[in-house]
Structures are given as structure tokens and as C-alpha cells.
Amino acid sequence: MTPTRAPQHIYCGIDTHADTHHAAIITDTGILLAHRQFDTTSSAYDAVVEWIHQHGHPISVGIEGTSSYGAGISRHLRHHHIAVVEVPRPNRKLRRSEGKSDPIDAEAAARAVLARHQLSEPKHGDGPIEAIRALRVARSGAVKAATASMNTIRSMLVTAPEVLRTQLRGRSTTALLDACIALEPDTAAMTDPVNATIVALRSLAKRTRELRREAQELKKNLAALVK
């Protein structure tokens, strides 16, 4: 009887982008077997797994950007029990000599895995740590937007009609927001700078108040997760 031949060991590299990924496969002796482009969809991720197993037994897959464009494919490969490592960006010397192309970058990622060159453990992108990251990004955006909106209010008051400056100057942030929201414009006289400024200040104050409320709610969620 002819003995069954064991699948050859292979290494894969993936060059990631927003809409497509390019993958390359090499043997454990450095021979390029194949490269192929895939879309960034769930069905395409299944196709990546199937394509890799068609060429042999995957030892590891090197991906550039496992916490950005490569997050989805990284999670999918780990779910199918395929080891994933983070690889560095292709060196500039290689890009100058061979040019920038997805197949070249994917192959370079595979060769970095084979050589164990500057590899690092990728972030898993799941569990409470990923949940904290997502909420922190949202809260940071809300805080920045609220600060920008509040700064716009104070800047507008510098050049506002004197009647509004006199009414609103010297107030704390909370008191200023309350006062701006309480202003009543005459919408039938929008050509009057006073009324137009009142409408603008009310809009900015309501926006700031809502953003501050949103940031506070996200902070509570973060505190619960951290605890």
C-alpha cells in the first residue's frame, strides 16, 4: 500500500485594505505557491480559510494591521484555529527596488512569518478589552465634539451684539449653557443679528449639552466594564 502523504507545512501573509485583502502562501522552504485577492466580507473570509487549507497545513498567518483593516480576517482565522501574528510593514528598501504592490507585500508578510522577523502578538479584538476600546473611542469623540462646540459658543460671544454679551458674560459653563438654551428668538425677524445669534447660540448649547450627556453615559458604561 502507498502511504498517505502528510500535507506540507505552509505560511501565509495577508496585505490588508478597507475593501480587499491580498494573500500569499509559501512553503516552509520559502517557495511561493500562490497568491490571491479576496473581498472583506464574511463569505470571502470563509474562502480564505478554504484556500489556505487547499495548499497545506498552515503553521501561521502574518497580517499587517490586525487592529485596523486586518481585524476582521484575524478574528475569523483564529475562530478556525489558524494561528495569526502581526507582521511589520514591508521595508522601504524592498518597496524601492520592487515597487509597491499587494502581491509583493503579501509575500513579504509570509516570508516575515517564516523568518520569525519582528513578529508580535496581535490584539484579539474580542472580550471586555475590545468592548472598552470601542466605548472609549466613542466617548473620546463625544468629549472632543463637546469641547469644540463650547469653544464655538464662547468665541461667538466675543463678537455677539452687546445686548447678548451683557446678558451672558461671566457665567460658568453650565450656567452659560442653561442661559443660551433659555433664549427666545423672534424667528420672524431673522435679518436681525441679535435673533440670528440667539438661534445659533441655542443650537450650539443644545448640541453641547447632548454631547456632554452622551459622554457621561459612556463614562458610566466604561466604569462598569473596568470594574
Coordinates of N, CA and C in Angstrom, one line a residue:
M1 N 0.8 -1.2 0.0 CA 0.0 0.0 0.0 C 0.9 1.3 0.0
T2 N 0.4 2.3 -0.7 CA 1.1 3.5 -0.8 C 0.8 4.4 0.5
P3 N 1.8 4.8 1.3 CA 1.4 5.6 2.5 C 0.9 7.0 2.1
T4 N -0.1 7.4 2.9 CA -0.7 8.7 2.7 C 0.3 9.8 3.0
R5 N 0.5 10.8 2.1 CA 1.4 11.8 2.3 C 0.8 12.9 3.1
A6 N 1.6 13.3 4.2 CA 1.1 14.4 5.1 C 1.1 15.7 4.3
P7 N 0.1 16.6 4.6 CA 0.1 17.9 4.0 C 1.3 18.7 4.3
Q8 N 1.8 19.4 3.3 CA 3.0 20.2 3.5 C 2.7 21.4 4.4
H9 N 3.7 21.8 5.2 CA 3.6 23.0 6.0 C 3.7 24.3 5.2
I10 N 2.8 25.2 5.5 CA 2.8 26.4 4.7 C 2.7 27.6 5.6
Y11 N 3.1 28.8 5.1 CA 3.0 30.0 5.8 C 2.2 31.0 4.9
C12 N 1.4 31.8 5.5 CA 0.6 32.8 4.7 C 0.9 34.2 5.2
G13 N 0.8 35.1 4.2 CA 0.9 36.6 4.5 C -0.3 37.3 3.9
I14 N -0.9 38.2 4.6 CA -2.0 39.0 4.1 C -1.8 40.5 4.2
D15 N -1.9 41.1 3.0 CA -1.8 42.6 2.9 C -3.2 43.1 3.0
T16 N -3.6 43.9 4.0 CA -4.9 44.3 4.2 C -5.3 45.7 3.7
H17 N -6.5 45.8 3.3 CA -7.0 47.1 2.9 C -8.5 47.2 3.3
A18 N -9.1 48.4 3.1 CA -10.5 48.5 3.5 C -11.5 47.6 2.8
D19 N -11.4 47.4 1.5 CA -12.3 46.7 0.7 C -11.8 45.3 0.2
T20 N -10.5 45.2 0.1 CA -9.9 43.9 -0.3 C -8.7 43.6 0.5
H21 N -8.4 42.3 0.5 CA -7.2 41.8 1.1 C -6.4 40.9 0.1
H22 N -5.1 41.0 0.1 CA -4.4 40.1 -0.8 C -3.5 39.1 0.0
A23 N -3.6 37.9 -0.3 CA -3.0 36.8 0.5 C -2.0 36.1 -0.4
A24 N -0.9 35.6 0.2 CA 0.2 34.9 -0.5 C 0.5 33.7 0.4
I25 N 0.9 32.6 -0.2 CA 1.3 31.3 0.5 C 2.6 30.9 0.1
I26 N 3.5 30.6 1.0 CA 4.8 30.0 0.7 C 5.0 28.7 1.5
T27 N 5.9 27.9 1.0 CA 6.2 26.6 1.8 C 7.2 26.9 2.9
D28 N 7.5 25.9 3.7 CA 8.4 26.1 4.8 C 9.9 26.2 4.3
T29 N 10.0 26.0 2.9 CA 11.4 26.2 2.3 C 11.4 27.5 1.6
G30 N 10.3 28.3 1.6 CA 10.3 29.6 1.0 C 9.9 29.7 -0.4
I31 N 9.3 28.6 -0.9 CA 8.8 28.6 -2.3 C 7.4 29.2 -2.3
L32 N 7.2 30.2 -3.2 CA 5.9 30.8 -3.4 C 4.9 29.9 -4.1
L33 N 3.8 29.5 -3.4 CA 2.9 28.6 -4.0 C 1.7 29.3 -4.8
A34 N 1.2 30.4 -4.2 CA 0.0 31.1 -4.8 C -0.2 32.4 -4.1
H35 N -0.9 33.3 -4.8 CA -1.4 34.5 -4.2 C -2.7 34.8 -4.8
R36 N -3.6 35.5 -4.0 CA -4.9 35.7 -4.5 C -5.6 36.9 -3.7
Q37 N -6.5 37.6 -4.4 CA -7.2 38.7 -3.7 C -8.6 38.3 -3.3
F38 N -9.0 38.8 -2.1 CA -10.3 38.5 -1.5 C -11.0 39.7 -1.1
D39 N -12.3 39.7 -1.1 CA -13.0 40.9 -0.6 C -13.1 40.8 0.9
T40 N -13.5 41.9 1.5 CA -13.5 41.9 3.0 C -15.0 41.7 3.5
T41 N -15.4 40.5 3.2 CA -16.8 40.0 3.6 C -16.7 38.7 4.3
S42 N -17.7 38.3 5.0 CA -17.7 37.1 5.8 C -17.6 35.9 4.8
S43 N -18.3 35.9 3.7 CA -18.1 34.8 2.8 C -16.7 34.7 2.2
A44 N -16.1 35.9 1.9 CA -14.8 35.9 1.4 C -13.8 35.4 2.5
Y45 N -14.0 35.7 3.7 CA -13.2 35.2 4.8 C -13.2 33.6 4.9
D46 N -14.4 33.1 4.6 CA -14.5 31.6 4.6 C -13.7 31.1 3.4
A47 N -13.7 31.8 2.3 CA -13.0 31.4 1.1 C -11.5 31.4 1.4
V48 N -11.0 32.4 2.2 CA -9.6 32.5 2.6 C -9.2 31.2 3.3
V49 N -10.0 30.8 4.3 CA -9.7 29.7 5.1 C -9.6 28.4 4.2
E50 N -10.6 28.2 3.3 CA -10.6 27.1 2.5 C -9.4 27.1 1.5
W51 N -9.1 28.3 1.0 CA -8.0 28.4 0.1 C -6.7 28.1 0.7
I52 N -6.5 28.5 2.0 CA -5.3 28.2 2.7 C -5.1 26.7 2.9
H53 N -6.2 26.0 3.3 CA -6.2 24.6 3.6 C -6.0 23.8 2.3
Q54 N -6.3 24.3 1.2 CA -6.1 23.6 -0.1 C -4.6 23.5 -0.4
H55 N -3.8 24.3 0.2 CA -2.4 24.3 -0.1 C -1.5 23.6 0.9
G56 N -2.1 23.2 2.0 CA -1.3 22.5 3.0 C -1.8 22.8 4.4
H57 N -0.9 22.5 5.4 CA -1.2 22.7 6.8 C -0.6 24.1 7.2
P58 N -1.5 25.1 7.5 CA -1.0 26.4 7.9 C -0.3 26.4 9.3
I59 N 1.0 26.8 9.3 CA 1.7 27.0 10.5 C 1.3 28.3 11.2
S60 N 1.2 29.4 10.4 CA 0.9 30.7 10.9 C 0.6 31.6 9.7
V61 N -0.2 32.6 10.0 CA -0.6 33.7 9.0 C -0.1 35.0 9.6
G62 N 0.7 35.7 8.8 CA 1.1 37.0 9.1 C 0.3 38.1 8.5
I63 N -0.2 39.0 9.3 CA -1.1 40.1 8.9 C -0.6 41.4 9.4
E64 N -0.6 42.4 8.4 CA -0.2 43.7 8.8 C -1.5 44.5 9.1
G65 N -1.6 45.1 10.3 CA -2.7 45.9 10.7 C -3.8 45.0 11.3
T66 N -3.5 44.2 12.3 CA -4.5 43.3 12.9 C -5.5 44.1 13.7
S67 N -5.2 45.3 14.1 CA -6.1 46.1 14.9 C -6.8 47.2 14.1
S68 N -6.6 47.1 12.7 CA -7.3 48.1 11.9 C -8.0 47.3 10.7
Y69 N -7.5 47.4 9.5 CA -8.1 46.8 8.4 C -8.1 45.2 8.5
G70 N -7.1 44.7 9.2 CA -7.0 43.3 9.3 C -7.7 42.7 10.5
A71 N -8.5 43.5 11.3 CA -9.1 43.0 12.5 C -10.1 41.8 12.1
G72 N -10.9 42.0 11.1 CA -12.0 41.1 10.8 C -11.4 39.7 10.4
I73 N -10.4 39.7 9.4 CA -9.9 38.5 9.0 C -9.1 37.8 10.1
S74 N -8.4 38.6 10.9 CA -7.7 38.0 12.1 C -8.6 37.2 13.0
R75 N -9.8 37.8 13.3 CA -10.7 37.1 14.2 C -11.2 35.9 13.5
H76 N -11.5 36.0 12.2 CA -12.1 34.8 11.5 C -11.1 33.7 11.5
L77 N -9.8 34.0 11.2 CA -8.8 32.9 11.2 C -8.6 32.2 12.5
R78 N -8.6 33.0 13.6 CA -8.4 32.4 14.9 C -9.6 31.6 15.3
H79 N -10.8 32.0 14.8 CA -12.0 31.2 15.1 C -11.9 29.8 14.4
H80 N -11.2 29.8 13.3 CA -11.0 28.5 12.6 C -9.6 27.8 13.0
H81 N -9.1 28.3 14.2 CA -7.9 27.6 14.8 C -6.7 27.8 13.9
I82 N -6.6 28.9 13.2 CA -5.4 29.2 12.5 C -4.6 30.3 13.2
A83 N -3.3 30.0 13.5 CA -2.5 31.0 14.3 C -2.3 32.2 13.5
V84 N -2.4 33.4 14.1 CA -2.2 34.7 13.5 C -1.1 35.5 14.2
V85 N -0.2 36.1 13.5 CA 0.8 37.0 14.1 C 0.7 38.3 13.4
E86 N 1.1 39.4 14.1 CA 1.3 40.7 13.5 C 2.6 40.8 12.9
V87 N 2.7 41.3 11.6 CA 4.0 41.5 10.9 C 4.2 43.0 10.7
P88 N 5.5 43.4 10.6 CA 5.8 44.8 10.4 C 5.5 45.2 9.0
R89 N 5.4 46.5 8.7 CA 5.2 46.9 7.3 C 6.4 46.6 6.5
P90 N 6.2 46.3 5.2 CA 7.4 45.9 4.3 C 8.4 47.0 4.4
N91 N 9.7 46.6 4.4 CA 10.7 47.7 4.5 C 10.8 48.5 3.2
R92 N 11.2 49.7 3.4 CA 11.3 50.7 2.3 C 12.2 50.3 1.2
K93 N 13.3 49.6 1.6 CA 14.3 49.2 0.5 C 13.6 48.3 -0.4
L94 N 12.8 47.3 0.1 CA 12.1 46.4 -0.8 C 11.1 47.1 -1.7
R95 N 10.4 48.1 -1.1 CA 9.5 48.8 -1.9 C 10.1 49.6 -3.0
R96 N 11.3 50.2 -2.7 CA 12.0 51.0 -3.7 C 12.5 50.1 -4.9
S97 N 13.0 48.9 -4.5 CA 13.6 48.0 -5.5 C 12.5 47.3 -6.4
E98 N 11.4 46.9 -5.7 CA 10.4 46.1 -6.4 C 9.1 46.8 -6.6
G99 N 9.0 48.0 -6.0 CA 7.7 48.7 -6.2 C 6.7 48.3 -5.2
K100 N 5.6 49.1 -5.0 CA 4.5 48.8 -4.1 C 3.4 48.1 -4.9
S101 N 3.2 46.8 -4.4 CA 2.1 46.1 -4.9 C 1.5 45.1 -3.9
D102 N 0.3 44.8 -3.9 CA -0.3 44.0 -2.9 C 0.3 42.6 -2.9
P103 N 0.5 41.9 -4.1 CA 1.1 40.6 -4.1 C 2.5 40.6 -3.4
I104 N 3.3 41.6 -3.7 CA 4.6 41.7 -3.1 C 4.5 41.9 -1.6
D105 N 3.6 42.7 -1.2 CA 3.5 43.0 0.3 C 3.0 41.7 1.0
A106 N 2.1 41.0 0.4 CA 1.5 39.8 1.0 C 2.6 38.7 1.1
E107 N 3.4 38.6 0.0 CA 4.5 37.6 0.1 C 5.5 38.0 1.1
A108 N 5.8 39.3 1.2 CA 6.8 39.8 2.2 C 6.3 39.5 3.6
A109 N 5.0 39.6 3.8 CA 4.4 39.2 5.2 C 4.6 37.7 5.4
A110 N 4.3 36.9 4.4 CA 4.5 35.5 4.6 C 6.0 35.1 4.9
R111 N 6.9 35.8 4.3 CA 8.3 35.5 4.5 C 8.8 36.0 5.9
A112 N 8.1 37.1 6.3 CA 8.4 37.6 7.7 C 8.0 36.5 8.7
V113 N 6.9 35.9 8.5 CA 6.4 34.8 9.4 C 7.4 33.6 9.4
L114 N 7.8 33.2 8.2 CA 8.7 32.1 8.1 C 10.1 32.4 8.8
A115 N 10.5 33.6 8.6 CA 11.8 34.0 9.2 C 11.7 34.4 10.7
R116 N 10.5 34.5 11.2 CA 10.2 35.0 12.6 C 10.8 36.4 12.8
H117 N 10.6 37.2 11.8 CA 11.2 38.6 11.8 C 10.2 39.6 12.4
Q118 N 10.6 40.1 13.5 CA 9.8 41.2 14.2 C 8.3 40.9 14.3
L119 N 8.0 39.7 14.7 CA 6.6 39.3 14.9 C 6.1 39.8 16.2
S120 N 4.8 40.0 16.4 CA 4.2 40.4 17.6 C 2.9 39.7 17.8
E121 N 2.4 39.6 19.0 CA 1.1 39.0 19.3 C 0.0 40.0 18.9
P122 N -0.9 39.7 18.0 CA -1.9 40.6 17.7 C -3.0 40.7 18.8
K123 N -3.7 41.9 18.8 CA -4.8 42.1 19.7 C -5.9 41.2 19.2
H124 N -6.6 40.5 20.1 CA -7.6 39.6 19.7 C -8.9 40.2 19.3
G125 N -9.1 41.5 19.7 CA -10.3 42.2 19.2 C -11.6 41.6 19.7
D126 N -11.6 40.9 20.9 CA -12.8 40.4 21.5 C -12.7 40.5 23.0
G127 N -13.8 40.2 23.7 CA -13.9 40.2 25.1 C -14.0 41.6 25.7
P128 N -13.8 41.8 27.0 CA -14.1 43.1 27.6 C -13.1 44.2 27.2
I129 N -11.8 43.8 26.8 CA -10.9 44.8 26.4 C -11.3 45.4 25.1
E130 N -11.8 44.7 24.2 CA -12.3 45.3 22.9 C -13.6 46.1 23.2
A131 N -14.4 45.7 24.1 CA -15.6 46.4 24.5 C -15.2 47.8 25.1
I132 N -14.2 47.8 25.9 CA -13.7 49.0 26.5 C -13.1 49.9 25.4
R133 N -12.4 49.4 24.5 CA -11.8 50.2 23.4 C -12.9 50.9 22.6
A134 N -13.9 50.1 22.2 CA -15.0 50.7 21.4 C -15.7 51.8 22.1
L135 N -16.0 51.6 23.4 CA -16.7 52.7 24.2 C -15.8 53.9 24.4
R136 N -14.5 53.6 24.6 CA -13.5 54.7 24.8 C -13.4 55.6 23.6
V137 N -13.4 55.0 22.4 CA -13.4 55.7 21.1 C -14.6 56.6 21.0
A138 N -15.8 56.1 21.3 CA -17.0 56.8 21.3 C -17.0 58.0 22.2
R139 N -16.6 57.7 23.5 CA -16.5 58.8 24.5 C -15.5 59.9 24.1
S140 N -14.4 59.5 23.6 CA -13.4 60.5 23.2 C -13.9 61.4 22.2
G141 N -14.6 60.8 21.2 CA -15.2 61.6 20.1 C -16.2 62.6 20.7
A142 N -17.1 62.1 21.6 CA -18.1 63.0 22.2 C -17.5 64.1 23.0
V143 N -16.4 63.8 23.8 CA -15.8 64.9 24.6 C -15.1 65.9 23.7
K144 N -14.5 65.5 22.6 CA -13.8 66.4 21.7 C -14.9 67.3 21.0
A145 N -16.0 66.7 20.6 CA -17.0 67.5 19.9 C -17.7 68.5 20.9
A146 N -17.9 68.0 22.1 CA -18.5 68.9 23.1 C -17.6 70.1 23.4
T147 N -16.3 69.8 23.5 CA -15.3 70.9 23.8 C -15.3 71.9 22.6
A148 N -15.3 71.4 21.4 CA -15.3 72.2 20.2 C -16.5 73.1 20.1
S149 N -17.7 72.5 20.5 CA -19.0 73.2 20.4 C -19.0 74.3 21.5
M150 N -18.5 74.0 22.7 CA -18.4 75.0 23.8 C -17.5 76.1 23.4
N151 N -16.4 75.8 22.8 CA -15.4 76.9 22.4 C -16.0 77.8 21.3
T152 N -16.9 77.2 20.5 CA -17.5 78.0 19.5 C -18.5 79.0 20.1
I153 N -19.2 78.5 21.2 CA -20.1 79.4 21.9 C -19.4 80.6 22.4
R154 N -18.3 80.3 23.1 CA -17.5 81.4 23.8 C -16.9 82.4 22.7
S155 N -16.5 81.8 21.6 CA -15.9 82.6 20.5 C -17.0 83.5 19.9
M156 N -18.2 82.9 19.8 CA -19.3 83.7 19.2 C -19.7 84.9 20.1
L157 N -19.6 84.7 21.4 CA -20.0 85.7 22.3 C -19.0 86.9 22.3
V158 N -17.8 86.7 21.8 CA -16.8 87.8 21.7 C -17.3 88.8 20.8
T159 N -17.9 88.4 19.7 CA -18.4 89.3 18.6 C -19.9 89.5 18.6
A160 N -20.6 88.9 19.6 CA -22.1 89.0 19.6 C -22.5 90.4 19.9
P161 N -23.8 90.7 19.5 CA -24.4 92.0 19.8 C -24.3 92.3 21.3
E162 N -24.1 93.6 21.7 CA -23.8 93.9 23.1 C -24.9 93.5 24.0
V163 N -26.1 93.5 23.6 CA -27.2 93.0 24.5 C -27.0 91.6 24.9
L164 N -26.5 90.7 24.0 CA -26.3 89.3 24.4 C -25.0 89.2 25.2
R165 N -24.0 89.9 24.9 CA -22.8 89.9 25.6 C -23.0 90.3 27.1
T166 N -23.8 91.3 27.3 CA -24.0 91.8 28.6 C -24.9 90.7 29.4
Q167 N -25.8 90.1 28.7 CA -26.7 89.1 29.4 C -25.9 87.8 29.7
L168 N -24.9 87.4 28.9 CA -24.3 86.1 29.1 C -22.9 86.1 29.6
R169 N -22.3 87.2 29.7 CA -20.9 87.2 30.1 C -20.7 86.8 31.6
G170 N -19.5 86.2 31.9 CA -19.2 85.9 33.3 C -19.9 84.7 33.9
R171 N -20.5 83.9 33.0 CA -21.2 82.7 33.5 C -20.3 81.5 33.5
S172 N -20.6 80.5 34.4 CA -19.9 79.3 34.3 C -20.4 78.5 33.1
T173 N -19.7 77.4 32.8 CA -20.1 76.6 31.6 C -21.5 76.1 31.7
T174 N -21.9 75.5 32.8 CA -23.3 75.0 33.0 C -24.3 76.1 32.9
A175 N -24.0 77.2 33.6 CA -24.9 78.4 33.6 C -25.1 79.0 32.2
L176 N -24.0 79.0 31.5 CA -24.0 79.6 30.2 C -24.8 78.8 29.2
L177 N -24.7 77.4 29.3 CA -25.5 76.6 28.5 C -27.0 76.7 28.8
D178 N -27.3 76.8 30.1 CA -28.7 77.0 30.5 C -29.3 78.3 30.0
A179 N -28.5 79.3 30.1 CA -28.9 80.7 29.6 C -29.1 80.7 28.1
C180 N -28.2 80.1 27.4 CA -28.3 80.1 25.9 C -29.6 79.3 25.4
I181 N -29.8 78.1 26.1 CA -31.0 77.3 25.7 C -32.3 78.1 26.1
A182 N -32.2 78.9 27.1 CA -33.4 79.6 27.5 C -33.7 80.8 26.7
L183 N -32.8 81.2 25.8 CA -33.0 82.4 25.0 C -34.2 82.2 24.0
E184 N -35.0 83.2 23.7 CA -36.2 83.1 22.9 C -36.0 84.0 21.7
P185 N -35.7 83.5 20.5 CA -35.5 84.4 19.3 C -36.9 84.7 18.7
D186 N -36.9 85.8 17.9 CA -38.0 86.2 17.1 C -37.7 85.6 15.7
T187 N -38.3 84.5 15.4 CA -38.0 83.8 14.1 C -38.5 84.6 12.9
A188 N -39.4 85.5 13.2 CA -39.9 86.4 12.1 C -39.0 87.5 11.7
A189 N -38.0 87.7 12.5 CA -37.0 88.8 12.2 C -35.6 88.3 12.2
M190 N -35.4 87.3 11.4 CA -34.0 86.6 11.3 C -33.0 87.5 10.6
T191 N -33.4 88.6 10.0 CA -32.4 89.5 9.4 C -31.7 90.3 10.5
D192 N -32.3 90.3 11.7 CA -31.7 91.0 12.9 C -30.6 90.1 13.4
P193 N -29.3 90.6 13.5 CA -28.2 89.9 14.0 C -28.4 89.3 15.4
V194 N -29.2 90.0 16.3 CA -29.5 89.5 17.6 C -30.2 88.2 17.6
N195 N -31.3 88.2 16.8 CA -32.1 87.0 16.7 C -31.3 85.8 16.0
A196 N -30.6 86.1 15.0 CA -29.8 85.1 14.3 C -28.8 84.5 15.3
T197 N -28.1 85.4 16.1 CA -27.1 84.9 17.1 C -27.8 84.1 18.1
I198 N -29.0 84.5 18.6 CA -29.7 83.7 19.6 C -30.0 82.3 19.0
V199 N -30.4 82.2 17.8 CA -30.7 80.8 17.2 C -29.4 80.0 17.2
A200 N -28.3 80.6 16.8 CA -27.0 79.9 16.7 C -26.6 79.5 18.1
L201 N -26.7 80.4 19.1 CA -26.3 80.0 20.4 C -27.1 78.9 21.0
R202 N -28.4 78.9 20.8 CA -29.3 77.9 21.3 C -28.9 76.5 20.7
S203 N -28.7 76.6 19.4 CA -28.3 75.3 18.7 C -27.0 74.7 19.2
L204 N -26.0 75.6 19.4 CA -24.7 75.2 19.9 C -24.9 74.7 21.3
A205 N -25.7 75.4 22.1 CA -25.8 75.0 23.6 C -26.5 73.6 23.7
K206 N -27.6 73.4 22.9 CA -28.3 72.1 22.9 C -27.3 71.0 22.5
R207 N -26.6 71.3 21.4 CA -25.6 70.3 20.9 C -24.6 69.9 22.0
T208 N -24.0 71.0 22.7 CA -23.0 70.8 23.7 C -23.6 70.0 24.9
R209 N -24.8 70.3 25.3 CA -25.5 69.6 26.4 C -25.7 68.2 26.1
E210 N -26.1 67.9 24.9 CA -26.4 66.5 24.5 C -25.1 65.7 24.4
L211 N -24.0 66.3 23.9 CA -22.7 65.6 23.8 C -22.2 65.3 25.2
R212 N -22.3 66.3 26.1 CA -21.8 66.1 27.4 C -22.6 65.0 28.1
R213 N -24.0 64.9 27.9 CA -24.8 63.8 28.5 C -24.3 62.5 27.9
E214 N -24.1 62.5 26.6 CA -23.6 61.2 25.9 C -22.3 60.8 26.5
A215 N -21.3 61.7 26.7 CA -20.0 61.4 27.2 C -20.1 60.8 28.6
Q216 N -21.0 61.4 29.4 CA -21.2 60.9 30.8 C -21.8 59.5 30.9
E217 N -22.7 59.3 30.0 CA -23.3 57.9 29.9 C -22.3 56.9 29.5
L218 N -21.5 57.2 28.5 CA -20.4 56.3 28.1 C -19.4 56.1 29.2
K219 N -19.1 57.1 30.0 CA -18.2 57.0 31.1 C -18.7 56.0 32.1
K220 N -20.0 56.0 32.4 CA -20.6 55.1 33.3 C -20.5 53.6 32.8
N221 N -20.7 53.5 31.5 CA -20.5 52.1 30.9 C -19.1 51.7 31.0
L222 N -18.1 52.6 30.8 CA -16.7 52.2 30.9 C -16.3 51.9 32.3
A223 N -16.8 52.6 33.3 CA -16.5 52.4 34.7 C -17.0 51.0 35.1
A224 N -18.2 50.6 34.6 CA -18.7 49.2 34.9 C -17.8 48.2 34.3
L225 N -17.4 48.4 33.1 CA -16.5 47.4 32.4 C -15.1 47.3 33.1
V226 N -14.6 48.4 33.4 CA -13.2 48.4 34.1 C -13.3 47.7 35.4
K227 N -14.4 47.9 36.2 CA -14.6 47.3 37.5 C -14.7 45.8 37.3

